[in-house]
Amino acid sequence: MHGDFEAQRHWMEITAHLPISQWYFHDLEWWGLDYPPLTAYHSWLLGIIGSWINPAWFALYSSRQLDDPSLKIYMRTTVFVSEYLVFVPAAVICLRRFTRMQGVQTWESYIALTTVLLQPANLLIDHGHFQYNTVMLGLVLASMSSAFAGRLLWASVFFVAALGFKQMALYYAPAIFACLLGACLSPHLSVLRFFRIAIITLLSFVILLAPLLAGSLYDAYRGIAPIDAGQAPLSKLHILSALPVLGTLQRTTSEFYDPLIQQIDQLLHRVFPFARGLFEDKVANVWCTLNLFVKLRNYSTSILQGLSLLATVTAILPPCVIIFRQPRVDILPHALATTAWGFFLCSFQVHEKSVLLPLLPTTILLSMNKGFGRSVRAWVGFANMLGVWTMFPLLKRDGLVVPYIICSGIWSYLLGLPPTNYSLYISHAVSKDSLYPSTACLQLAFYAIMGLWHLGEANIPPPSGKPDLWPVINAAVGAAGFGVCYLWCLWEMALASRRHKSPPQVEEQVKLKKLKPRNARSKRALDKQAPKPIENPKISLFLKGSTCSEIVGHTLRDLHSLKRPLAIKFSKKNDIHPFDNVSSLEFFSAKNDASLLVFGHNSKKRPHSLTLLRMFDHKLLDMIELHVDPESFRSLTQFKNAKYAIGMKPLIQFSGTPFESPDSESPYMLAKSMFTDFFRGPYSQEIDVEGLQYIISIMTGDEVAGEAKPAIHLRVYLIKTRKSGHKLPRVDVEEMGPRIDFRIGRMQVAEGATLKEAMRKPSQLLTHQRKNVGTDIVGDKIGRIHLGKQNLSELETRKMKGLKRKRDIDSGGEEELLTTEEAAEGNSDLDDDLENKRSKIAV
């Protein structure tokens, strides 16, 4: 009753009954408030609700050490409600986004989510020992989820909220700061993004502190002073006394802002208790272990603070440098885990419960690609089992031995870990993610030490001169194991940073599509997603950026009208930068089965820009940025005439020398390919002339060296057929709109291997050319026949008198051919014979 349970109850008591200016000053000897303002606001809300149910639970002074079963039920319920309102939704959304980004199968993502929600350390500390750590961890997960989605501003807001709930979230602050700063500098400098993140962060802190500071000013106006503080002069404040120069300043007059300074000073003094020393209890970090050999209490606090700062900076610098140079969200869990381990091992004033912070991002590594392989699963399980084992002395004091056995046993059984299962270490199957023999021996040695420690602690009493023998051994072994976990996380982060940016490869995607259906419905769904010889018509998805001008909005609307019904349009704005991070757009592509995306955005540097993206297997293939000319733009509604029927295929005309460039990486060739894919519509073998209702004409000028690239002019004309008095009608065209002029911006061409895979034709559509058979220009089949050498002397011809030879035996014995007159006479005789035959037949 005198632990964290009474502390949380007491905070609800004082926040519900005392003025806000006295929250951080009231009776500091009895569990004084030492958490940031968001915890105070949370306690105030729960205290108000509890006082409405039963005023005796939180009565000022008289409710101390209250042992009421109904109060315990209420307090336990607040933990459940807080967890299910913050931690559980954040965990579900965060892991869903991360697993989809990593290309993880659905059943593996469910198991990863279960391992996070059932972490034994979280359950035992929050629901057994009693704290609200899951609220802070849930806000951190919300920040990670926003970063995965590319919403860096929301990531900043949620992380400030996590810091405002518990100062232990500072364990993650260096990695978050390095990631956000790197995103402002890579792949190019973005000053606007830097200032937006900075302003949003400062505004979040202002909103967080506003109720406390405004309440202090209001209490000072009413004449209410902080208890035990009085009107302390400015020179007596904790902040100024810590600074050598300002600590000598004296002031005799009071100012109106003195209550604000007093509140901020007391808040920092309570939240960061440097006066408590390097560590309080037996905690498994470097300093508690070092104290076994070197008595650190013999050194001054300033020296210990300097050593702690140096060691902490050394531990967290490598992961911060990696994620600063490569601000990729897929390695963000590695960075958070490594920096949190560095803080836990080396920072100042560490509690044994602080191990929850590195354990959370370490457990999230199970949800990455191949996260349930033998290596990652063994290390994540080892870190969690070691973490909950180091808290056993605290849990034993709270009478939580049985919950400790049950929670840790169920979690180890779920992942197939010791002490319930040893197959992970004794399996002889060899694979890429197999454990090294040295790793298996090291972890098994730690598991054996943990088991022997439990046997010794339960059966062997410590010597009278060393009552803390077993907790000290626990802390020393835990510190060694946590040091190994830190090195493994750093090594995994270094390896992950060298891998390609896109998480899943083509073979992994093909592997996902070979799932066996469980019923007819799932079979139809899988058949619909399976590759086809002739794919479904390409669906286009239209999205708006965080800042979207009216011109861009009209352009998106008109292009959506031209593309209907194969188009989806989002109305909500999205803080996405396609050339910086395309993961969110890939997620939208997979979610809506859209292979073409049009993203509209407007900024001072790139005004009225449209980014056309083309996906292959829901991964980016190529994209091009086009800027709309606002002067010449005319929307579809500005042309007051008839429109074409929805679903008709257009005639597409490209005119201009740049569209015939032999350079495949030319921006105009990429734009031509993009527009062709965008407007071509469904595949059809026959075309009805009556269905040709409109023409899309895309034109450009010639490129001139030293001048700006020519604009691309998009015009849409309606086809009208009129009577002409002949068989063929007279065809007229009338501009229908929209009228858009584009300027070429940035572009990203497809990689060679990816483009080759995307252009590969299925075997069903490959035409096997028959030998010597082809088609001519009109499409008629023609064949070629090869003959051998012909002997014309043996060629039989029709026997007729005109070709017969007349033998004339003369003295020379030679034959003479008929003369011309004789041949003509013979032919006349032949004609007479034929005429007589015809007359007989006629008769």
CSV table of C-alpha atoms in Angstrom, one decimal, residues 239-399:
chain,number,residue,atom,x,y,z
A,239,ILE,CA,17.4,26.4,-12.0
A,240,LEU,CA,19.4,29.5,-11.1
A,241,SER,CA,21.2,27.9,-8.2
A,242,ALA,CA,22.5,25.3,-10.7
A,243,LEU,CA,23.9,28.0,-13.0
A,244,PRO,CA,27.1,29.6,-11.7
A,245,VAL,CA,26.5,33.0,-13.4
A,246,LEU,CA,22.8,33.4,-12.8
A,247,GLY,CA,23.0,32.0,-9.3
A,248,THR,CA,24.8,35.1,-8.1
A,249,LEU,CA,22.0,37.4,-9.3
A,250,GLN,CA,19.9,39.1,-6.7
A,251,ARG,CA,16.5,40.6,-7.2
A,252,THR,CA,14.5,42.6,-4.6
A,253,THR,CA,11.3,43.2,-6.6
A,254,SER,CA,8.7,40.7,-7.8
A,255,GLU,CA,7.4,40.5,-11.3
A,256,PHE,CA,4.1,39.3,-12.7
A,257,TYR,CA,5.8,36.3,-14.3
A,258,ASP,CA,7.4,35.0,-11.1
A,259,PRO,CA,4.7,32.3,-10.7
A,260,LEU,CA,5.5,31.0,-14.2
A,261,ILE,CA,9.2,30.7,-13.4
A,262,GLN,CA,8.5,29.1,-10.1
A,263,GLN,CA,6.2,26.5,-11.6
A,264,ILE,CA,8.7,25.7,-14.4
A,265,ASP,CA,11.6,25.5,-12.0
A,266,GLN,CA,9.7,23.2,-9.6
A,267,LEU,CA,8.4,21.0,-12.5
A,268,LEU,CA,12.0,20.5,-13.8
A,269,HIS,CA,13.3,19.8,-10.3
A,270,ARG,CA,10.6,17.2,-9.6
A,271,VAL,CA,10.7,15.5,-13.0
A,272,PHE,CA,14.6,15.3,-13.2
A,273,PRO,CA,15.7,14.4,-9.7
A,274,PHE,CA,19.5,14.6,-10.0
A,275,ALA,CA,19.8,15.0,-6.3
A,276,ARG,CA,18.7,11.4,-5.7
A,277,GLY,CA,21.9,9.9,-6.8
A,278,LEU,CA,23.2,7.6,-9.6
A,279,PHE,CA,20.8,4.8,-8.8
A,280,GLU,CA,18.4,4.0,-5.9
A,281,ASP,CA,17.8,0.2,-5.9
A,282,LYS,CA,19.4,-2.9,-7.4
A,283,VAL,CA,18.9,-2.3,-11.1
A,284,ALA,CA,20.5,-4.3,-13.9
A,285,ASN,CA,22.6,-1.5,-15.5
A,286,VAL,CA,26.3,-0.6,-15.7
A,287,TRP,CA,26.6,1.6,-12.6
A,288,CYS,CA,24.9,-0.9,-10.2
A,289,THR,CA,27.2,-3.7,-11.5
A,290,LEU,CA,30.3,-1.4,-11.3
A,291,ASN,CA,29.4,-0.5,-7.8
A,292,LEU,CA,30.3,-4.1,-6.8
A,293,PHE,CA,33.9,-3.4,-7.5
A,294,VAL,CA,34.2,0.4,-7.2
A,295,LYS,CA,32.2,2.1,-4.5
A,296,LEU,CA,30.7,5.0,-6.5
A,297,ARG,CA,29.3,6.7,-3.4
A,298,ASN,CA,32.8,7.9,-2.6
A,299,TYR,CA,32.7,10.2,-5.7
A,300,SER,CA,30.9,13.5,-5.9
A,301,THR,CA,27.6,13.8,-7.7
A,302,SER,CA,29.0,16.1,-10.4
A,303,ILE,CA,31.7,13.5,-11.4
A,304,LEU,CA,29.1,10.7,-11.5
A,305,GLN,CA,26.8,12.9,-13.6
A,306,GLY,CA,29.6,13.6,-16.0
A,307,LEU,CA,30.6,9.9,-16.3
A,308,SER,CA,26.9,9.0,-16.8
A,309,LEU,CA,26.5,11.6,-19.6
A,310,LEU,CA,29.7,10.5,-21.4
A,311,ALA,CA,28.7,6.8,-21.2
A,312,THR,CA,25.2,7.5,-22.4
A,313,VAL,CA,26.3,9.7,-25.3
A,314,THR,CA,28.8,7.0,-26.4
A,315,ALA,CA,26.1,4.3,-26.3
A,316,ILE,CA,23.4,6.2,-28.2
A,317,LEU,CA,25.6,8.0,-30.8
A,318,PRO,CA,26.0,5.0,-33.3
A,319,PRO,CA,22.3,4.4,-33.8
A,320,CYS,CA,21.6,8.1,-34.0
A,321,VAL,CA,24.2,8.6,-36.6
A,322,ILE,CA,22.9,5.7,-38.7
A,323,ILE,CA,19.3,6.8,-38.7
A,324,PHE,CA,20.4,10.5,-39.3
A,325,ARG,CA,22.3,9.5,-42.4
A,326,GLN,CA,19.5,7.1,-43.5
A,327,PRO,CA,16.2,8.5,-42.1
A,328,ARG,CA,14.2,5.4,-43.1
A,329,VAL,CA,11.2,4.4,-41.1
A,330,ASP,CA,11.8,0.7,-41.6
A,331,ILE,CA,14.9,0.9,-39.3
A,332,LEU,CA,13.2,3.2,-36.8
A,333,PRO,CA,12.3,0.3,-34.4
A,334,HIS,CA,16.0,-0.7,-34.4
A,335,ALA,CA,17.1,2.8,-33.6
A,336,LEU,CA,14.5,3.2,-30.7
A,337,ALA,CA,15.5,-0.2,-29.2
A,338,THR,CA,19.3,0.6,-29.4
A,339,THR,CA,19.0,4.0,-27.9
A,340,ALA,CA,16.7,2.8,-25.2
A,341,TRP,CA,19.1,0.0,-24.2
A,342,GLY,CA,21.9,2.6,-24.2
A,343,PHE,CA,19.9,4.9,-21.8
A,344,PHE,CA,18.9,2.0,-19.6
A,345,LEU,CA,22.5,0.7,-19.2
A,346,CYS,CA,24.3,4.0,-18.8
A,347,SER,CA,22.0,6.9,-17.8
A,348,PHE,CA,21.5,8.6,-14.5
A,349,GLN,CA,18.8,7.5,-12.0
A,350,VAL,CA,17.5,4.4,-13.6
A,351,HIS,CA,14.7,2.2,-12.2
A,352,GLU,CA,14.3,-1.5,-12.8
A,353,LYS,CA,10.9,-0.7,-14.4
A,354,SER,CA,12.6,1.4,-17.1
A,355,VAL,CA,13.5,-1.8,-18.9
A,356,LEU,CA,9.9,-1.7,-20.4
A,357,LEU,CA,11.1,1.0,-22.8
A,358,PRO,CA,13.8,-0.9,-24.7
A,359,LEU,CA,11.7,-4.1,-24.6
A,360,LEU,CA,8.8,-2.5,-26.6
A,361,PRO,CA,10.7,-1.7,-29.8
A,362,THR,CA,12.8,-4.9,-29.4
A,363,THR,CA,9.5,-6.9,-29.4
A,364,ILE,CA,8.3,-5.0,-32.5
A,365,LEU,CA,11.2,-6.5,-34.4
A,366,LEU,CA,9.1,-9.7,-34.5
A,367,SER,CA,6.8,-8.0,-37.0
A,368,MET,CA,9.4,-7.2,-39.6
A,369,ASN,CA,10.2,-9.3,-42.6
A,370,LYS,CA,11.6,-12.7,-41.4
A,371,GLY,CA,10.9,-11.6,-37.8
A,372,PHE,CA,9.8,-15.0,-36.8
A,373,GLY,CA,13.0,-16.6,-38.0
A,374,ARG,CA,15.1,-18.5,-35.5
A,375,SER,CA,17.6,-15.7,-35.0
A,376,VAL,CA,15.3,-12.7,-34.4
A,377,ARG,CA,12.8,-14.8,-32.4
A,378,ALA,CA,15.6,-16.1,-30.1
A,379,TRP,CA,17.0,-12.7,-29.4
A,380,VAL,CA,13.7,-11.0,-28.9
A,381,GLY,CA,12.5,-13.7,-26.6
A,382,PHE,CA,15.8,-13.8,-24.7
A,383,ALA,CA,15.6,-10.0,-24.1
A,384,ASN,CA,12.0,-10.2,-22.8
A,385,MET,CA,12.6,-13.2,-20.6
A,386,LEU,CA,15.7,-11.6,-19.1
A,387,GLY,CA,13.9,-8.3,-18.6
A,388,VAL,CA,11.0,-9.8,-16.6
A,389,TRP,CA,13.5,-12.0,-14.7
A,390,THR,CA,15.4,-8.9,-13.5
A,391,MET,CA,12.2,-7.5,-12.1
A,392,PHE,CA,11.5,-10.6,-10.0
A,393,PRO,CA,12.8,-9.1,-6.7
A,394,LEU,CA,10.3,-6.2,-7.1
A,395,LEU,CA,7.5,-8.5,-8.1
A,396,LYS,CA,8.2,-10.8,-5.2
A,397,ARG,CA,7.9,-7.9,-2.7
A,398,ASP,CA,4.4,-7.2,-4.3
A,399,GLY,CA,3.4,-10.8,-4.0
